[in-house]
C-alpha cells in the first residue's frame, strides 16, 4: 500500500470517515500503534543569540513518522490537514505536546522558550487562545515561555478576528512572531498594528545572502526595520559560518539553522544543550576554543 498521493492519507479508511491522518492525530504520542498510521511527534530546533552564542529558545516543528512513507514533509502534512477538520485537532495536539514538554524541561531545571507554528485558520476563532491558556495553567508554565509563529496569510484572510485572537494571547503574555517575513503580502501595516515581539526573516533570503547582493539587501532591510520598531529580528536557514558572521555584522539578534543544529527530538535536545558551548563571532570560533 505504499506510494500514491499524499492526499490519500486524509481519505477515509475505516468506513466511519476516519483517515490515517485523523487516527494518528487522535492518538497520544509514544503508544503502540494499532492503526498502523505511525506517529506524530515534535522536533525542536535551537535558536541562538548571534552576539553571545547563548541559546534563547527553540522552535517546535511537526514530524509524522509514517510506517510506509517515512518522514512526511510538514508542509505537505499541513496542506492535507487544512482540507478538513483535522487541522484544528492537529494544532491542539501541537499546543498540548509543546506545553507538556515545556513543563518537563522546567521540572528538569531547563529554562527554555518554545515557539510553535499555527496555521492560517487556527486564528479565526478564539479557541486556540483558550486552549493555550488552559494548558499553560494546567502545567504551571509561565506564558512568557511560549511564542506563537504566525504568517501573514492568516492576516489577509480575516484581519479583525485574527487580531482579536493575537491580542488576547499577547495580553496573556505569550510572544508573537511574524514568520517567513518577506515571502507573503508583507505589509508594513502588520508590523505597526500587531502586538509583535519578533520578526523572522525567511530562509529563502538568508540561504543565499552571502552570494547574492539582492538577498543580502533584503535581509539587511528587514533586520533594520524590525530593530527600529523595537522587535527582535531572527534569521532562519543559517547553514554556514559566513552567513552567521554577516548576520552579526548586520545586527540581527538571533538565528536558527543547520550551522547551529538541525531540528531534533526533545530527548536529544537536552544532550545537545549540555554539549553546546556559546561561540561569539567577534572572538572567532578558533579563538574561543
Ligand atoms: P517554518 O515555520 O518557517 O520553519 C522553518 C523551517 O526551516 C523548518 O522546516 C526547518 O526545519 C527549516 N530549517 C531550519 N534551519 C534550516 C537550515 O539551515 N537550512 C534549511 N534549508 N532549512 C532549515 P520544516 O521543519 O520542514 O517545516 C516547514 C514548515 O512547515 C514550517 O516553516 C511551518 O510553516 C510548517 N510547520 C512545521 N511544523 C508546524 C506545526 O506544528 N504547525 C503548523 N501549522 N505548521 C508547521
Ligand atoms: Mg516557524
Ligand atoms: Mg519561517
Ligand atoms: Mg515556512
PDB file of C-alpha atoms and ligand atoms in Angstrom, residues 179-180 202 236, ligand 3:
ATOM      1  CA  UNK A 179       7.120  34.145  10.401  1.00  0.00           C
ATOM      2  CA  UNK A 180       8.502  33.935   6.853  1.00  0.00           C
ATOM      3  CA  UNK A 202      12.524  33.892   5.729  1.00  0.00           C
ATOM      4  CA  UNK A 236      16.202  31.152   9.814  1.00  0.00           C
TER       5      UNK A 236
HETATM    6 MG1  LIG B   3       9.813  30.596   8.835  1.00  0.00          MG
END
